[in-house]
Amino acid sequence: MIRFVIALSFGLMMAAPASAQTLAKELFGRLEAASNQSSAALGSYAKGCLAGGAELAENGATWQAMRLSRNRNWAHPDMLAFIERLSRKAARLTGWSGIYVGDMSQPRGGPMLTGHASHQIGLDADIWMLPPDRLNLTRRERENLSSISMRREGGAFVNENWTPQHMALLKAAASDKAVARIFVFPGAKVQMCKDAKGNRDWLRKIRPWWGHHTHFHVRLACPKGAKNCVDQAPPPPGDGCAAAQKWVDDILNPPEHDPHPTTPRREYVLADLPNQCAAVLQSR
Ligand SMILES: [Zn+2]
């Protein structure tokens, strides 16, 4: 038995030689299953990992998980509950039978080999802007179908694909108590600022960002009482509409200096992540 265990661990070491310099994305980006632990979001959205990840069913009554080959339909169970809630609301909108769910996290979260700086702790999800007219797409269709863009003039405005239902869906997502922020292109935020009637509190959570014109990105707050989960500072008070308008103005008349610089960061090794992420990697 002992010999078997040694042989097994030696085999694993040979399969994935890891040193202190091995990038965390190499370690987390190749694991196919969740850790056998209770669920926990560990660290922060762009620097952490996910214990006991839960897999979003490939098909639900009101959703489908897209691009299954990426194996990024994993999340904290709170996110799965959110997808269930939001998709039920989506299914009541004209032209929407539910939602197409894009990338969430890897089975054990962590940095990815491609794309996304965040999505590391199971609390981020991309929701496609394409209204699903059917929810029986095959695996193959889910690889080949693409979402649609909502933007015009580099994201300064929405285009003809944008509908009141898109606003209703974003409002429903932003009104959900579990949600901390939603990222979408600046033109969409400004359009919603113009069209919003009555209470505007929900607009505060909707933040302009680069990209995010074929999907919007939902970020949940850390689950209540989660000790090792690090929340992002809350958005500034107010509806954020002036800030979004400034983004739009900067797109239309780019200032000399980039007003929203994205600082490139060093790639993480395991030691950069919370200590608990080592156990997440090792769990069988
Ligand atoms: Zn995203």
XYZ file of C-alpha atoms and ligand atoms in Angstrom:
285
model
C 0.000 0.000 0.000
C 2.740 2.438 0.989
C 4.664 1.542 -2.105
C 1.546 2.172 -4.150
C 1.081 5.618 -2.607
C 4.708 6.512 -3.271
C 4.442 5.291 -6.838
C 1.251 7.239 -7.273
C 2.631 10.505 -5.945
C 5.806 10.006 -7.956
C 3.657 9.506 -11.026
C 1.775 12.709 -10.310
C 5.006 14.596 -9.788
C 6.261 13.356 -13.101
C 3.038 14.389 -14.773
C 3.195 17.917 -13.410
C 6.617 18.901 -12.164
C 5.941 21.860 -9.923
C 8.524 24.106 -8.381
C 8.231 27.298 -6.386
C 8.561 29.140 -9.712
C 5.773 27.256 -11.440
C 3.096 29.750 -12.346
C -0.131 29.288 -10.433
C -2.054 29.250 -13.718
C -0.136 26.130 -14.763
C -1.224 24.407 -11.556
C -4.858 25.514 -11.484
C -5.407 25.643 -15.227
C -4.993 21.902 -15.731
C -7.170 20.461 -12.960
C -10.366 18.870 -14.115
C -12.278 18.375 -10.877
C -13.124 20.345 -7.755
C -11.296 19.828 -4.481
C -12.908 17.461 -2.011
C -13.428 20.154 0.639
C -16.244 22.277 1.933
C -16.928 25.238 -0.315
C -14.962 28.415 0.296
C -13.908 31.416 -1.736
C -10.279 31.994 -0.727
C -8.540 35.297 -1.330
C -9.666 38.045 -3.698
C -11.326 38.014 -7.099
C -8.068 38.339 -9.035
C -5.775 36.528 -6.561
C -7.213 33.453 -4.952
C -8.749 30.038 -5.431
C -11.898 28.037 -4.800
C -12.297 25.143 -2.362
C -15.133 22.690 -2.901
C -16.202 24.192 -6.204
C -19.698 23.354 -7.424
C -20.376 22.586 -11.064
C -23.166 24.452 -12.812
C -25.314 21.835 -14.525
C -24.733 21.992 -18.260
C -28.479 22.406 -18.734
C -31.018 23.928 -16.385
C -34.685 24.723 -16.812
C -33.763 28.351 -17.559
C -30.085 28.291 -18.543
C -27.384 26.580 -20.521
C -23.678 26.643 -19.741
C -21.705 27.619 -22.846
C -18.261 26.585 -24.177
C -18.183 23.434 -22.083
C -14.736 22.517 -23.417
C -13.261 25.312 -21.306
C -14.438 23.617 -18.092
C -15.155 26.972 -16.487
C -18.695 26.221 -15.359
C -17.582 25.939 -11.714
C -18.288 28.338 -8.888
C -19.087 28.841 -5.250
C -22.558 27.375 -4.514
C -23.829 30.919 -3.857
C -23.126 31.715 -7.515
C -25.073 28.673 -8.668
C -28.026 29.838 -6.574
C -27.714 33.286 -8.126
C -27.681 31.856 -11.673
C -30.838 29.960 -10.821
C -32.564 33.117 -9.510
C -31.471 35.380 -12.351
C -32.269 32.871 -15.070
C -35.817 32.454 -13.762
C -36.306 36.206 -14.009
C -34.784 36.226 -17.496
C -37.227 33.565 -18.619
C -40.086 35.977 -17.936
C -38.681 38.603 -20.332
C -40.032 38.817 -23.868
C -37.666 37.021 -26.230
C -35.661 35.367 -23.479
C -36.121 31.745 -22.506
C -33.437 32.093 -19.844
C -29.730 32.880 -19.979
C -26.605 31.570 -21.635
C -23.899 31.399 -19.000
C -20.313 32.038 -20.118
C -17.175 31.662 -18.060
C -17.377 31.306 -14.305
C -14.321 29.699 -12.650
C -12.091 26.670 -13.065
C -12.896 23.628 -10.877
C -10.523 24.902 -8.186
C -10.587 28.525 -9.268
C -7.214 30.242 -9.385
C -5.483 32.001 -12.275
C -6.304 30.778 -15.775
C -4.028 29.819 -18.646
C -5.948 32.187 -20.942
C -8.204 35.199 -20.420
C -9.624 36.768 -17.237
C -7.527 38.311 -14.498
C -10.410 37.743 -12.070
C -12.898 34.825 -11.918
C -10.512 33.156 -9.434
C -12.653 32.499 -6.347
C -15.942 31.268 -7.775
C -17.838 34.515 -7.349
C -17.624 35.922 -10.910
C -19.790 34.925 -13.874
C -20.171 36.160 -17.441
C -23.727 36.256 -18.761
C -24.182 36.425 -22.509
C -26.023 39.385 -24.012
C -27.478 37.084 -26.676
C -31.119 36.397 -25.774
C -31.520 32.600 -25.782
C -34.341 31.600 -28.083
C -33.778 27.946 -27.223
C -32.172 26.049 -24.392
C -31.498 22.754 -26.102
C -28.215 23.626 -27.775
C -25.935 20.659 -28.267
C -22.399 20.677 -26.884
C -21.143 21.400 -30.358
C -23.520 24.301 -30.899
C -22.362 25.743 -27.602
C -18.790 25.743 -28.893
C -19.647 27.412 -32.175
C -22.417 29.858 -31.365
C -21.228 33.344 -30.473
C -22.876 36.036 -28.460
C -23.719 39.384 -30.081
C -22.228 42.790 -29.466
C -24.323 45.586 -28.028
C -21.890 48.431 -28.629
C -21.362 51.238 -31.100
C -18.411 53.649 -31.455
C -15.982 51.737 -29.289
C -18.452 51.289 -26.453
C -19.616 54.904 -26.213
C -23.161 53.954 -27.198
C -25.420 50.939 -27.429
C -26.341 49.648 -30.880
C -29.593 48.303 -32.302
C -29.177 44.965 -30.506
C -29.745 46.611 -27.137
C -33.330 46.242 -25.891
C -35.383 47.167 -22.815
C -35.092 43.498 -21.846
C -31.315 43.868 -21.547
C -31.832 46.712 -19.137
C -34.449 44.719 -17.212
C -32.040 41.794 -16.891
C -29.161 43.977 -15.716
C -31.492 45.696 -13.275
C -32.646 42.341 -11.915
C -29.030 41.241 -11.484
C -27.980 44.497 -9.826
C -30.990 44.398 -7.505
C -30.011 40.977 -6.179
C -28.643 41.315 -2.643
C -25.810 38.850 -3.257
C -24.367 40.973 -6.073
C -21.498 43.379 -5.356
C -20.816 44.719 -8.855
C -21.677 44.264 -12.484
C -19.255 45.219 -15.237
C -20.555 46.382 -18.597
C -19.324 48.687 -21.371
C -19.753 52.424 -20.662
C -22.387 53.105 -23.339
C -24.769 50.597 -21.762
C -24.469 52.174 -18.346
C -25.123 55.652 -19.733
C -28.140 54.368 -21.675
C -29.562 52.835 -18.500
C -28.898 56.063 -16.620
C -31.081 57.821 -19.203
C -33.831 55.218 -19.218
C -34.063 54.372 -15.493
C -37.333 55.349 -13.864
C -37.915 55.695 -10.131
C -35.417 54.260 -7.677
C -31.866 54.462 -9.038
C -30.022 52.617 -6.273
C -29.421 49.567 -8.465
C -27.408 51.662 -10.944
C -24.652 52.092 -8.371
C -23.533 48.476 -8.725
C -23.278 48.692 -12.509
C -19.766 49.833 -13.348
C -18.315 50.728 -16.755
C -15.359 48.663 -17.907
C -13.429 47.704 -21.031
C -14.900 44.969 -23.204
C -18.103 43.531 -21.757
C -20.222 44.276 -24.810
C -21.088 40.681 -25.707
C -21.600 39.679 -22.088
C -21.951 41.349 -18.723
C -19.963 40.242 -15.717
C -21.617 39.629 -12.363
C -19.500 39.702 -9.217
C -20.974 38.458 -5.972
C -19.923 39.777 -2.592
C -18.095 37.377 -0.287
C -20.570 34.980 1.337
C -21.616 36.022 4.847
C -19.068 35.007 7.464
C -16.532 33.772 4.883
C -13.301 34.286 6.810
C -10.755 34.067 4.033
C -12.668 35.815 1.284
C -11.597 39.377 0.488
C -14.286 41.773 -0.703
C -13.536 44.586 -3.125
C -14.134 48.087 -1.749
C -17.762 49.032 -2.493
C -18.483 51.339 -5.435
C -18.546 55.039 -4.524
C -21.924 56.380 -3.319
C -24.454 57.536 -5.886
C -25.669 56.111 -9.179
C -22.272 56.401 -10.901
C -23.855 57.989 -13.952
C -21.492 60.973 -14.098
C -18.488 58.633 -13.955
C -19.938 56.523 -16.768
C -20.558 59.634 -18.864
C -16.907 60.581 -18.323
C -15.846 57.174 -19.717
C -17.999 57.834 -22.762
C -16.560 61.322 -23.215
C -13.062 59.878 -22.976
C -13.879 57.287 -25.639
C -15.192 59.966 -27.995
C -12.386 62.441 -27.281
C -9.442 60.460 -25.965
C -7.368 62.530 -23.537
C -3.610 62.589 -23.897
C -3.127 60.286 -20.909
C -5.127 57.081 -20.517
C -7.673 57.932 -17.808
C -8.331 54.268 -16.984
C -4.941 52.587 -17.168
C -4.852 48.865 -16.545
C -1.607 48.104 -14.761
C 0.001 44.913 -16.015
C 0.871 42.669 -13.128
C 3.392 39.946 -12.525
C 2.063 36.426 -12.989
C 1.406 34.675 -9.719
C 3.102 31.624 -8.284
C 1.385 29.506 -5.647
C 3.072 31.420 -2.802
C 1.338 34.612 -3.954
C -2.086 33.100 -3.312
C -3.633 32.551 0.141
C -1.989 29.705 2.100
C -5.150 27.610 1.900
C -4.771 27.335 -1.873
C -1.983 24.765 -1.466
C -4.458 22.406 0.223
C -7.022 23.163 -2.481
C -4.497 22.013 -5.091
C -3.558 18.881 -3.187
C -7.042 17.701 -2.240
C -8.241 14.557 -4.008
Zn -15.949 38.248 -16.728
